[in-house]
XYZ file of N, CA, C and O in Angstrom:
884
model
N -18.350 1.364 10.871
C -17.569 1.477 11.623
C -17.116 2.807 12.241
O -16.750 4.089 11.248
N -17.847 3.856 13.424
C -17.155 5.320 13.816
C -16.285 4.923 14.237
O -15.627 4.047 14.569
N -15.492 6.269 13.521
C -13.800 6.530 13.515
C -13.807 8.051 13.773
O -14.616 8.857 13.834
N -12.654 8.189 15.624
C -12.757 9.723 15.733
C -11.207 9.364 15.928
O -10.415 8.121 16.168
N -10.103 10.728 15.813
C -9.287 10.477 15.879
C -8.506 11.957 15.903
O -9.906 12.952 15.416
N -6.553 12.637 16.247
C -6.612 13.346 16.334
C -5.230 12.813 15.064
O -5.077 12.343 14.203
N -5.186 13.969 14.822
C -3.929 14.367 13.375
C -2.771 13.969 13.657
O -2.362 14.330 15.272
N -2.405 12.985 13.485
C -0.985 12.282 13.236
C 0.144 12.901 12.386
O -0.854 12.921 11.205
N 1.258 12.433 12.686
C 1.770 12.172 11.353
C 1.633 10.690 10.451
O 1.635 9.941 11.196
N 2.038 10.819 9.640
C 1.401 9.988 8.117
C 3.039 8.559 9.361
O 4.183 8.922 9.322
N 2.394 7.596 9.176
C 3.165 6.157 9.681
C 3.114 4.526 9.086
O 2.900 4.121 9.019
N 3.840 4.382 7.601
C 3.492 3.892 6.899
C 4.029 2.577 7.578
O 4.641 2.679 8.157
N 3.507 1.605 6.668
C 4.268 0.253 6.964
C 5.756 0.357 7.036
O 6.474 0.960 5.514
N 6.547 -0.361 7.893
C 8.194 -0.817 7.653
C 8.424 -1.440 6.179
O 7.754 -2.196 6.127
N 9.669 -1.231 6.206
C 10.098 -1.556 4.471
C 10.834 -2.494 4.937
O 11.930 -2.732 5.623
N 10.359 -3.578 4.146
C 10.554 -5.433 4.354
C 12.514 -5.577 3.865
O 12.574 -4.424 2.450
N 13.458 -6.028 3.940
C 14.257 -6.515 4.044
C 14.707 -7.502 3.076
O 13.620 -8.213 2.803
N 14.590 -6.876 0.925
C 14.674 -7.741 0.797
C 15.745 -9.635 0.845
O 15.256 -10.508 0.462
N 16.773 -9.014 1.474
C 17.381 -10.235 1.782
C 16.824 -11.331 2.393
O 17.069 -12.855 2.797
N 15.830 -10.880 3.657
C 14.772 -12.150 3.777
C 13.984 -12.910 2.997
O 12.831 -13.373 3.322
N 13.796 -12.061 1.765
C 12.426 -12.401 1.449
C 12.927 -12.929 -0.139
O 12.207 -12.828 -1.187
N 13.495 -13.739 -0.507
C 14.714 -14.108 -1.396
C 13.939 -14.750 -2.556
O 14.132 -14.725 -3.630
N 12.925 -15.640 -2.076
C 11.916 -16.473 -3.593
C 10.694 -15.612 -3.805
O 10.391 -15.795 -4.894
N 10.323 -14.407 -3.738
C 9.524 -13.082 -4.421
C 10.624 -13.077 -5.331
O 11.643 -12.151 -5.798
N 9.299 -13.058 -6.484
C 10.271 -12.729 -7.996
C 9.665 -10.752 -8.191
O 10.383 -10.856 -8.793
N 8.526 -11.014 -7.673
C 8.303 -8.984 -8.206
C 8.968 -8.131 -7.352
O 7.960 -7.513 -6.551
N 10.159 -7.798 -6.675
C 9.926 -6.846 -5.368
C 10.295 -5.573 -5.927
O 10.027 -4.854 -5.480
N 10.733 -5.328 -7.126
C 10.381 -3.884 -7.710
C 9.288 -3.950 -9.059
O 9.337 -5.170 -9.607
N 9.192 -2.665 -9.623
C 7.665 -3.149 -9.985
C 8.170 -3.459 -11.961
O 7.885 -3.700 -12.609
N 9.475 -2.706 -11.942
C 9.992 -2.751 -12.785
C 10.378 -4.499 -13.006
O 9.992 -5.276 -14.565
N 10.790 -5.207 -12.374
C 10.747 -6.681 -12.476
C 9.068 -7.628 -13.115
O 9.582 -8.190 -13.950
N 8.542 -6.961 -12.716
C 6.859 -7.352 -12.640
C 6.923 -6.545 -14.582
O 6.366 -7.931 -15.120
N 7.032 -6.027 -14.367
C 6.875 -5.216 -16.136
C 7.377 -5.908 -17.009
O 7.258 -6.420 -17.612
N 8.686 -6.276 -16.359
C 9.782 -7.264 -17.530
C 9.319 -8.888 -17.464
O 9.120 -9.286 -18.665
N 8.702 -9.114 -16.550
C 8.160 -10.290 -16.800
C 6.759 -10.521 -17.555
O 6.778 -11.393 -18.607
N 5.994 -9.535 -17.508
C 4.805 -9.427 -18.300
C 5.019 -9.622 -19.663
O 4.105 -9.571 -20.443
N 6.481 -8.648 -20.085
C 6.408 -8.566 -21.569
C 7.491 -9.779 -22.276
O 7.069 -9.620 -23.208
N 8.123 -10.378 -21.451
C 9.097 -10.951 -22.106
C 8.853 -12.460 -21.580
O 10.024 -13.112 -22.623
N 7.738 -13.021 -21.255
C 7.641 -14.483 -20.693
C 6.136 -14.764 -21.118
O 5.255 -13.640 -20.754
N 6.053 -15.815 -21.585
C 4.803 -16.362 -22.469
C 3.505 -16.521 -20.988
O 2.166 -15.440 -21.512
N 4.444 -16.865 -19.582
C 3.392 -16.725 -18.464
C 2.852 -15.110 -18.660
O 1.919 -14.578 -17.892
N 3.913 -14.208 -18.326
C 3.651 -13.132 -18.222
C 2.560 -12.686 -18.917
O 1.797 -11.523 -18.728
N 2.907 -13.205 -20.365
C 1.918 -12.199 -20.925
C 0.671 -13.113 -21.203
O -0.641 -11.665 -21.484
N 0.935 -13.623 -20.657
C -0.906 -14.723 -20.150
C -1.879 -14.494 -19.481
O -2.934 -14.554 -18.760
N -1.050 -13.662 -18.391
C -1.736 -13.431 -17.118
C -2.238 -12.157 -16.689
O -2.033 -10.995 -18.069
N -2.714 -11.440 -15.768
C -4.057 -10.449 -15.166
C -2.691 -9.287 -15.000
O -2.150 -9.050 -14.175
N -2.821 -8.228 -15.422
C -2.680 -7.328 -15.436
C -2.986 -6.347 -14.144
O -2.076 -5.375 -13.507
N -4.145 -6.817 -13.801
C -4.114 -6.770 -12.385
C -4.309 -7.059 -10.901
O -4.030 -6.297 -10.585
N -3.594 -7.831 -11.325
C -3.687 -9.150 -9.731
C -2.050 -9.458 -10.107
O -1.947 -10.417 -8.814
N -1.565 -9.854 -11.154
C -0.294 -11.329 -10.901
C 0.439 -10.436 -10.420
O 1.685 -11.510 -10.321
N 1.123 -9.512 -9.967
C 1.865 -9.044 -9.211
C 1.223 -9.419 -7.762
O 2.911 -9.372 -7.190
N 0.669 -9.847 -7.408
C 0.651 -10.493 -5.757
C 0.873 -11.883 -5.673
O 0.682 -12.528 -6.341
N 1.385 -11.661 -4.974
C 2.477 -13.363 -4.160
C 2.346 -13.569 -3.683
O 3.104 -12.633 -2.226
N 3.263 -14.735 -2.643
C 3.026 -14.870 -1.110
C 4.603 -14.752 -0.807
O 5.741 -14.643 -2.353
N 5.409 -15.483 0.514
C 6.984 -15.041 -0.087
C 7.772 -16.067 -0.173
O 8.870 -15.905 -0.396
N 7.351 -17.369 -0.984
C 7.877 -18.320 -1.548
C 7.362 -17.788 -3.194
O 7.853 -18.372 -3.973
N 6.921 -16.761 -3.675
C 7.058 -16.172 -4.591
C 5.974 -16.675 -5.671
O 5.738 -16.968 -6.721
N 5.230 -17.229 -4.696
C 3.680 -18.143 -5.335
C 2.812 -17.158 -5.397
O 2.317 -16.149 -4.975
N 1.659 -17.234 -7.120
C 0.773 -16.375 -6.908
C -0.362 -16.888 -5.953
O -0.543 -17.950 -5.395
N -1.058 -15.775 -5.292
C -1.832 -15.938 -4.492
C -3.396 -16.418 -5.057
O -3.889 -16.230 -6.377
N -4.073 -17.652 -4.258
C -4.940 -18.569 -4.671
C -6.110 -17.382 -4.742
O -6.262 -15.840 -4.100
N -7.465 -17.261 -6.014
C -7.848 -16.524 -5.736
C -8.999 -15.851 -4.868
O -9.531 -14.662 -4.639
N -9.099 -16.696 -3.581
C -9.572 -16.291 -2.775
C -9.359 -15.303 -1.888
O -9.801 -13.991 -1.750
N -7.947 -15.332 -1.867
C -6.960 -14.779 -1.294
C -7.154 -12.937 -1.955
O -6.775 -12.037 -1.184
N -6.731 -13.065 -3.307
C -6.866 -11.890 -4.220
C -8.322 -11.550 -3.645
O -8.542 -9.781 -3.997
N -9.308 -12.037 -3.705
C -10.815 -11.542 -3.573
C -11.023 -10.361 -2.119
O -11.565 -9.103 -1.676
N -10.277 -11.209 -1.068
C -9.851 -10.560 0.144
C -9.278 -9.279 0.345
O -9.979 -8.397 0.422
N -8.233 -8.853 -0.678
C -7.402 -7.949 -0.303
C -8.333 -6.885 -1.882
O -7.847 -5.859 -1.334
N -8.795 -7.428 -2.456
C -9.915 -6.254 -3.270
C -10.758 -5.742 -2.668
O -11.434 -4.834 -2.954
N -11.221 -6.817 -1.867
C -12.674 -6.046 -0.686
C -11.243 -5.324 0.133
O -12.596 -3.882 0.669
N -10.592 -5.456 0.857
C -10.151 -4.491 1.471
C -10.042 -2.814 1.083
O -10.002 -1.828 1.095
N -9.811 -3.002 -0.458
C -9.659 -2.022 -1.236
C -11.112 -1.443 -1.782
O -11.004 0.127 -0.843
N -11.934 -1.898 -1.553
C -13.446 -1.298 -1.653
C -13.809 -0.741 -0.330
O -14.042 -0.125 0.058
N -13.405 -1.306 0.779
C -13.721 -1.197 1.997
C -13.281 0.490 2.026
O -13.668 0.970 2.765
N -12.143 0.261 1.872
C -10.976 1.763 1.828
C -11.867 2.555 1.327
O -12.179 3.691 1.392
N -11.789 2.805 0.112
C -12.629 3.737 -0.905
C -13.710 3.675 -0.742
O -14.515 5.157 -0.772
N -14.622 2.987 -0.238
C -15.846 3.101 0.164
C -15.946 4.618 1.758
O -16.419 5.400 1.406
N -14.703 4.294 2.462
C -14.440 5.230 3.608
C -13.982 6.342 3.174
O -14.586 7.471 4.129
N -13.252 6.555 2.020
C -13.074 7.992 1.480
C -14.370 8.596 0.524
O -13.860 9.610 1.144
N -14.807 7.950 0.158
C -15.488 8.375 -0.316
C -16.772 8.940 1.128
O -17.290 9.820 0.284
N -17.012 8.443 1.780
C -18.071 8.973 3.126
C -17.312 9.994 3.399
O -18.269 11.125 3.625
N -15.714 10.103 3.613
C -15.518 11.133 4.331
C -14.877 12.380 3.420
O -14.430 13.507 3.909
N -15.273 11.951 1.779
C -15.583 13.179 1.408
C -13.738 13.455 0.674
O -13.806 14.488 0.423
N -12.567 12.433 1.066
C -11.925 12.551 0.216
C -11.864 11.966 -1.721
O -10.578 12.501 -2.704
N -12.293 11.247 -2.098
C -12.981 11.398 -3.422
C -14.279 11.606 -3.526
O -14.950 10.887 -3.124
N -14.599 11.673 -4.683
C -16.570 11.970 -5.220
C -15.890 10.756 -6.556
O -15.390 10.816 -7.511
N -17.318 10.969 -7.268
C -17.656 10.343 -8.507
C -16.607 11.549 -9.338
O -16.620 10.502 -10.931
N -16.074 12.237 -9.674
C -15.094 12.826 -10.662
C -13.832 12.407 -10.380
O -12.685 12.930 -11.125
N -13.469 11.989 -9.078
C -12.079 11.734 -8.598
C -11.563 10.321 -9.784
O -12.296 9.194 -9.441
N -10.295 10.592 -10.290
C -9.218 9.484 -11.053
C -8.191 8.972 -9.951
O -7.929 9.947 -9.138
N -7.726 7.818 -10.296
C -6.624 7.364 -9.072
C -5.233 8.936 -9.490
O -4.768 9.346 -8.634
N -5.356 9.147 -10.593
C -4.374 10.203 -10.757
C -4.819 11.441 -10.132
O -3.519 12.223 -9.800
N -5.879 12.278 -10.459
C -6.034 13.474 -9.779
C -6.452 13.521 -8.220
O -6.842 14.354 -7.245
N -6.444 12.098 -7.478
C -6.669 11.802 -5.891
C -5.962 12.537 -5.558
O -4.654 12.724 -5.872
N -6.419 13.052 -4.121
C -5.135 13.681 -3.794
C -4.160 13.485 -2.704
O -4.397 12.280 -2.813
N -2.951 13.727 -2.378
C -1.966 13.066 -1.663
C -2.025 12.624 -0.711
O -1.910 11.399 -0.261
N -3.069 13.047 -0.035
C -3.189 12.519 1.671
C -4.114 11.477 1.310
O -4.205 10.010 1.864
N -5.337 11.203 0.450
C -5.966 9.969 -0.281
C -5.084 9.053 -0.616
O -5.011 7.662 0.032
N -4.302 9.393 -1.117
C -3.321 7.795 -1.820
C -2.176 7.219 -0.766
O -2.720 6.668 -0.559
N -1.913 8.358 0.029
C -1.567 7.780 1.014
C -1.702 6.754 2.024
O -1.822 5.762 2.677
N -3.278 7.239 2.029
C -3.955 6.573 3.441
C -3.787 5.456 2.388
O -4.363 4.908 3.094
N -4.534 5.315 1.681
C -4.713 4.071 0.880
C -4.366 3.120 1.201
O -4.004 2.184 1.144
N -2.632 3.455 0.712
C -1.723 2.773 0.648
C -0.923 2.255 2.004
O -0.360 0.726 1.899
N -0.972 2.789 2.926
C -0.466 2.431 4.140
C -1.253 1.395 4.606
O -0.953 0.498 4.696
N -2.803 2.278 5.035
C -3.945 1.193 5.567
C -4.148 -0.240 4.613
O -4.378 -1.342 5.075
N -4.224 -0.443 3.320
C -4.347 -1.040 2.667
C -2.806 -2.460 2.594
O -3.093 -3.721 2.536
N -1.715 -1.835 2.862
C -0.981 -2.660 3.313
C -0.924 -2.947 4.880
O -0.326 -4.442 4.783
N -1.378 -2.702 5.085
C -1.306 -2.829 7.305
C -2.805 -3.910 6.448
O -2.370 -5.282 7.664
N -3.346 -4.217 6.137
C -4.136 -5.132 5.903
C -3.967 -6.149 5.408
O -4.633 -7.467 6.077
N -3.386 -6.054 4.771
C -3.060 -7.180 3.827
C -0.919 -6.985 3.131
O -1.087 -6.309 2.567
N -0.549 -8.249 4.410
C 1.167 -7.467 4.395
C 1.486 -8.354 3.097
O 2.772 -8.161 2.833
N 0.774 -8.872 2.222
C 1.108 -9.525 1.126
C 1.785 -8.224 0.099
O 2.737 -8.897 -0.946
N 1.160 -7.406 0.566
C 1.693 -5.885 -0.627
C 2.797 -5.456 -0.167
O 3.473 -4.755 -0.772
N 3.026 -6.058 0.686
C 4.649 -4.748 1.544
C 5.662 -5.979 0.926
O 6.581 -5.148 1.281
N 5.144 -6.918 0.249
C 6.421 -7.828 -0.326
C 7.173 -6.804 -2.097
O 6.823 -7.748 -2.406
N 7.896 -5.846 -0.827
C 8.617 -5.531 -2.365
C 9.241 -3.984 -1.785
O 8.502 -3.299 -0.724
N 8.847 -2.885 -2.990
C 10.058 -1.642 -2.237
C 8.990 -0.586 -2.356
O 8.188 -0.438 -3.821
N 8.826 0.350 -1.064
C 8.364 1.332 -1.608
C 6.754 1.454 -1.909
O 6.022 1.988 -2.036
N 5.773 0.706 -1.164
C 4.894 0.278 -1.315
C 3.958 -0.002 -2.907
O 2.721 0.610 -3.782
N 5.117 -0.954 -3.358
C 4.477 -0.216 -5.222
C 3.611 -1.054 -5.480
O 2.550 -0.993 -6.300
N 3.616 -2.034 -4.814
C 2.315 -3.156 -4.905
C 0.936 -2.701 -4.708
O -0.223 -3.013 -4.941
N 0.703 -1.972 -3.507
C -0.387 -0.778 -3.257
C -0.583 -0.158 -3.884
O -1.648 0.264 -4.126
N 0.146 0.579 -4.739
C 0.374 1.359 -5.603
C -0.640 0.942 -7.029
O -1.391 1.845 -7.330
N 0.281 0.173 -7.247
C -0.240 -0.826 -8.570
C -1.923 -1.310 -8.119
O -2.493 -1.032 -9.577
N -2.026 -1.920 -7.123
C -3.330 -2.096 -6.655
C -4.188 -0.887 -7.228
O -5.739 -1.378 -7.542
N -4.142 0.959 -6.499
C -5.059 1.490 -6.481
C -5.186 1.569 -8.110
O -6.635 1.759 -8.648
N -4.623 2.080 -9.084
C -4.025 2.806 -10.144
C -4.597 1.231 -11.133
O -5.231 1.745 -12.191
N -4.709 0.073 -10.540
C -5.187 -0.867 -11.896
C -6.478 -1.613 -11.352
O -7.650 -1.681 -12.426
N -7.070 -1.172 -10.145
C -8.317 -1.297 -9.731
C -8.979 -0.372 -9.521
O -10.908 -0.238 -9.626
N -9.105 0.975 -9.104
C -9.927 2.011 -9.236
C -10.589 2.537 -9.465
O -11.905 2.583 -9.806
N -10.754 2.422 -11.239
C -10.958 2.697 -11.968
C -12.466 1.989 -12.353
O -13.313 2.408 -12.402
N -12.155 0.500 -12.152
C -13.138 -0.600 -12.065
C -14.552 -0.076 -11.114
O -15.667 -0.148 -10.594
N -13.867 0.239 -9.436
C -14.512 0.464 -8.252
C -15.497 1.839 -8.499
O -16.336 1.867 -8.221
N -14.688 2.753 -9.409
C -15.449 4.371 -9.455
C -16.204 3.817 -10.459
O -18.043 4.686 -10.463
N -16.172 3.077 -11.859
C -16.987 2.684 -12.516
C -18.804 2.062 -11.488
O -19.527 2.509 -11.976
N -18.441 0.891 -10.903
C -19.082 0.284 -10.414
C -20.045 1.397 -9.226
O -21.402 1.410 -9.152
N -19.038 2.095 -8.554
C -20.138 2.469 -7.290
C -20.279 3.926 -7.464
O -21.485 4.359 -6.694
N -19.557 4.146 -7.995
C -19.987 6.181 -8.530
C -20.745 6.446 -9.952
O -21.919 7.235 -9.903
N -20.679 5.121 -10.810
C -21.478 5.828 -11.833
C -22.897 4.736 -12.104
O -23.692 4.934 -12.797
N -21.916 3.627 -12.226
C -23.366 2.726 -12.896
C -24.253 2.758 -11.652
O -25.771 2.613 -11.450
N -24.087 2.988 -10.448
C -24.541 2.976 -8.919
C -25.667 3.776 -9.201
O -26.939 3.515 -8.369
N -25.935 5.081 -9.986
C -25.966 6.028 -9.481
C -27.902 5.847 -10.718
O -28.803 6.430 -10.479
N -27.881 4.465 -11.209
C -28.688 4.363 -12.656
C -29.976 3.296 -11.814
O -30.666 2.981 -12.312
N -28.585 2.929 -10.613
C -29.702 1.697 -9.938
C -30.912 2.416 -9.337
O -31.243 3.609 -9.045
N -31.868 1.447 -9.769
C -33.262 2.156 -8.904
C -34.093 1.457 -7.862
O -33.402 0.327 -7.241
N -34.468 1.852 -7.027
C -34.911 1.328 -5.521
C -35.886 0.104 -6.126
O -36.932 0.778 -6.558
N -35.668 -1.017 -5.135
C -36.795 -1.655 -5.335
C -37.617 -1.407 -4.129
O -37.738 -0.560 -3.316
N -38.466 -2.132 -4.398
C -40.363 -2.243 -3.447
C -39.673 -1.725 -1.815
O -40.581 -1.019 -1.442
N -38.494 -2.791 -1.212
C -38.644 -2.846 0.126
C -37.274 -1.340 0.521
O -37.079 -1.722 1.375
N -37.139 -0.849 -0.571
C -36.280 0.374 -0.359
C -34.902 -0.011 -0.685
O -34.001 0.922 0.091
N -34.210 -0.569 -0.993
C -32.880 -0.977 -1.200
C -32.648 -1.067 -2.191
O -33.175 -1.234 -3.468
N -31.042 -0.465 -2.432
C -30.923 -0.203 -4.176
C -29.916 -1.950 -4.518
O -29.915 -2.271 -3.882
N -29.990 -1.964 -5.637
C -29.723 -2.668 -6.201
C -28.501 -2.671 -6.681
O -27.382 -1.716 -6.836
N -27.025 -3.467 -6.377
C -25.984 -3.632 -5.718
C -24.900 -4.331 -7.002
O -25.081 -5.593 -6.789
N -24.478 -3.877 -8.465
C -23.738 -4.601 -9.407
C -22.438 -5.015 -8.987
O -21.886 -4.467 -8.297
N -22.482 -6.230 -9.575
C -21.609 -7.043 -8.793
C -20.289 -7.147 -9.420
O -19.898 -6.013 -10.442
N -18.930 -6.392 -9.164
C -17.556 -6.027 -9.395
C -16.752 -6.846 -9.539
O -16.667 -8.123 -9.106
N -16.508 -7.211 -10.784
C -15.264 -7.902 -11.036
C -13.850 -7.629 -11.437
O -13.691 -6.512 -12.262
N -12.827 -8.566 -11.819
C -11.650 -7.737 -11.849
C -10.948 -8.559 -13.268
O -11.080 -9.749 -12.689
N -11.092 -7.607 -14.547
C -10.036 -8.836 -15.728
C -10.840 -10.300 -15.752
O -10.143 -11.198 -16.576
N -12.499 -10.210 -15.734
C -13.308 -10.649 -16.090
C -13.000 -12.074 -15.157
O -13.463 -13.481 -15.774
N -12.374 -12.184 -14.522
C -12.110 -13.254 -13.537
C -12.930 -12.948 -12.147
O -12.863 -11.796 -11.141
N -13.642 -14.119 -11.992
C -15.000 -14.190 -10.843
C -14.315 -14.258 -9.940
O -14.343 -15.450 -9.493
N -13.851 -12.949 -9.019
C -13.104 -13.960 -7.560
C -14.153 -13.872 -6.572
O -15.447 -12.481 -6.481
N -14.179 -14.620 -4.912
C -15.297 -14.166 -4.453
C -15.365 -13.220 -3.477
O -13.725 -12.848 -3.425
N -15.710 -13.007 -3.041
C -15.820 -11.575 -2.075
C -16.101 -12.329 -0.667
O -17.030 -12.491 0.260
N -14.869 -12.737 0.172
C -15.169 -12.607 1.399
C -15.253 -11.693 2.413
O -14.867 -10.720 2.056
N -15.980 -11.428 3.618
C -16.085 -11.048 4.115
C -14.900 -10.310 5.100
O -14.248 -11.542 5.507
N -14.441 -9.476 5.530
C -13.853 -8.914 5.963
C -13.582 -7.357 7.060
O -14.812 -6.842 6.581
N -13.386 -7.207 8.199
C -13.210 -6.610 8.905
C -13.602 -4.913 7.799
O -12.458 -4.684 7.326
N -14.308 -4.115 8.388
C -14.241 -2.866 7.695
C -12.677 -1.645 7.830
O -12.271 -1.923 9.174
N -12.115 -1.173 6.850
C -11.170 -0.482 7.192
C -11.608 0.665 7.009
O -12.672 1.433 6.426
N -10.902 1.506 7.896
C -11.433 2.569 8.449
C -9.999 3.822 7.845
O -9.351 3.914 8.751
N -9.989 4.552 7.114
C -8.856 5.222 6.532
C -8.679 6.664 7.583
O -9.648 6.698 7.812
N -7.515 7.213 7.655
C -7.562 8.169 8.848
C -7.642 9.359 8.026
O -7.302 9.656 6.848
N -8.776 9.912 8.698
C -8.844 11.689 7.951
C -7.989 12.469 8.018
O -6.948 12.733 8.943
N -7.874 13.011 7.187
C -6.316 14.108 7.216
C -7.114 15.615 6.820
O -7.971 15.383 6.006
N -6.013 16.355 7.214
C -6.329 17.905 6.441
C -6.543 18.137 5.501
O -5.984 17.161 4.467
N -7.528 19.235 4.688
C -7.616 19.457 3.166
C -6.571 19.776 2.908
O -5.786 20.774 3.177
N -6.023 19.123 1.936
C -4.955 19.634 1.123
C -5.078 20.277 -0.084
O -3.943 20.073 -0.969
N -6.231 20.930 0.143
C -6.034 21.647 -0.981
C -6.292 21.010 -2.857
O -6.553 21.450 -3.769
N -6.604 19.393 -2.450
C -6.733 18.911 -3.926
C -5.461 18.956 -4.692
O -5.655 18.928 -5.808
N -4.580 18.760 -3.861
C -3.735 18.662 -4.419
C -3.300 17.531 -5.366
O -3.725 16.680 -4.553
N -2.898 17.070 -6.383
C -2.287 15.919 -7.186
C -0.813 15.118 -7.046
O -0.125 15.956 -7.074
N -0.921 14.378 -7.210
C 0.301 13.523 -7.652
C 0.732 12.312 -8.644
O -0.309 12.529 -9.035
N 1.990 12.583 -9.132
C 1.309 11.542 -10.174
C 1.205 10.347 -9.736
O 1.706 9.706 -8.456
N 1.591 9.100 -10.830
C 1.634 8.057 -10.369
C 2.860 7.219 -9.521
O 3.147 5.944 -9.897
N 3.902 8.296 -9.607
C 4.998 7.903 -9.074
C 5.116 7.164 -7.634
O 4.072 7.668 -6.770
N 6.181 6.748 -7.145
C 6.449 6.179 -6.266
C 7.265 7.793 -4.736
O 7.946 7.091 -4.108
N 7.201 8.458 -5.756
C 7.904 9.792 -4.901
C 7.017 9.800 -3.578
O 5.446 9.981 -3.904
N 7.384 9.915 -2.226
C 6.870 10.113 -1.207
C 6.156 11.548 -1.182
O 7.321 12.274 -1.115
N 5.510 11.746 -0.561
C 4.910 13.234 -0.396
C 4.364 13.306 0.969
O 3.396 12.538 1.630
N 4.918 14.282 2.138
C 4.792 13.911 3.349
C 3.283 14.335 3.722
O 2.741 15.527 2.513
N 2.669 14.007 3.886
C 1.621 14.526 4.834
C 0.411 14.091 6.059
O 1.484 13.351 6.111
N 0.019 14.791 6.463
C -0.453 14.296 8.171
C -2.044 13.953 7.651
O -2.973 14.133 6.951
N -2.282 12.585 8.274
C -3.477 11.906 8.628
C -3.735 12.060 9.956
O -2.902 11.710 10.909
N -5.108 11.755 10.260
C -5.469 11.193 11.206
C -5.938 9.371 11.568
O -6.549 9.539 10.559
N -5.566 9.008 12.722
C -6.484 7.700 12.693
C -6.389 7.151 13.975
O -6.733 7.806 14.800
N -7.181 6.355 13.716
C -8.237 6.453 14.920
C -8.453 4.461 15.153
O -8.355 3.935 14.865
N -8.880 3.857 16.344
C -9.044 2.824 16.627
C -10.614 2.351 17.042
O -10.751 3.243 18.144
N -11.273 1.468 16.297
C -12.654 1.331 16.734
C -13.071 -0.342 15.420
O -12.787 0.218 14.974
N -13.476 -0.705 16.406
C -13.716 -2.073 15.698
C -14.596 -3.386 16.652
O -13.889 -3.706 17.607
N -15.666 -3.655 16.013
C -15.964 -4.759 17.031
C -15.094 -6.053 16.504
O -15.843 -7.004 17.457
N -14.751 -6.574 15.883
C -13.906 -7.693 15.768
C -12.334 -6.966 15.790
O -11.893 -6.635 14.910
N -11.824 -7.971 16.404
C -10.299 -7.786 16.656
C -9.539 -8.710 16.295
O -9.666 -9.630 15.629
N -8.629 -8.145 15.343
C -8.107 -9.433 13.743
C -6.663 -8.962 14.256
O -6.013 -7.995 15.065
N -5.847 -9.885 14.791
C -4.994 -10.339 14.652
C -3.599 -9.578 14.054
O -4.106 -9.049 12.465
N -2.716 -8.996 14.512
C -1.684 -7.970 13.612
C -0.746 -8.635 12.779
O -0.662 -9.687 12.665
N 0.107 -7.732 11.879
C 0.522 -8.404 11.121
C 1.864 -8.668 11.727
O 2.664 -8.709 11.766
N 1.967 -10.307 11.044
C 3.065 -11.082 11.547
C 3.914 -11.824 10.192
O 5.109 -12.182 10.740
N 3.712 -11.643 9.043
C 4.100 -12.071 8.199
C 3.258 -11.986 6.836
O 1.997 -11.348 7.171
N 3.947 -12.532 6.082
C 3.195 -11.701 4.883
C 2.285 -13.254 4.695
O 1.335 -12.798 3.862
N 2.194 -13.874 5.400
C 1.067 -14.978 5.003
C -0.114 -15.052 6.246
O -0.983 -15.241 5.172
N 0.050 -14.036 6.951
C -1.385 -13.457 7.409
C -2.304 -11.682 7.426
O -1.736 -10.485 7.628
N -3.436 -11.407 6.460
C -3.462 -10.559 6.332
C -4.253 -10.633 7.512
O -5.089 -10.802 8.279
N -4.384 -8.739 7.937
C -4.750 -8.790 9.579
C -5.073 -7.168 9.112
O -4.808 -6.283 7.957
N -6.044 -6.585 9.706
C -6.260 -5.031 9.668
C -6.145 -4.320 10.818
O -6.171 -5.073 11.772
N -5.197 -3.646 11.082
C -4.689 -2.707 11.964
C -5.433 -1.940 13.003
O -6.702 -1.631 12.161
N -5.216 -1.713 13.861
C -5.987 -0.672 14.779
C -4.904 0.756 14.332
O -3.934 0.760 14.718
N -6.183 1.080 14.191
C -5.736 2.614 13.851
C -5.497 3.912 15.122
O -6.986 3.668 15.810
N -4.518 4.300 15.295
C -4.717 5.424 16.320
C -5.215 6.429 16.128
O -4.550 6.930 15.573
């Protein structure tokens, strides 16, 4: 998708009120980590995706998890194309603007990630899965050979040894922002103000977020 836009102030998704989502089990990162450490169910769960749940506190089905991971991959591809990240970028060293861009946009596309405080689920999704994406697309892919038809072989990416289906989703386009001097931030949820740009262009119109059951991809202005 072609993207154009002007510099805008960061506009994260609105913070939801926990009082309206009392069945959600993991509203905070601490609640999820405690569950994983102290319960049999948690100890057997995936460290990569078990924090993903619906507004009734039920684990998301594998297809829906696959959709969310595909949205994350689409955003990382776009960030790479725009030179926000490269083969040397880790989640820890990723610039503040790139991280906030990812968190904001993946949460808009996948509202289940907003069932918690301060976008911690979007942050955890990045922490846990960016390394796999980087290994597959920035490292292994460099070793792929071009076939006779001129197309590169693309290696299938899996998460936590679970083969999640890759559903087709409209491409997400992160908003470009000014060069922040490659500044880094730690993996806490401390907000770092930054300017980003956004735009709207898509051949497929996706319904806007109206609740945690309906993943959608926002129109970027």
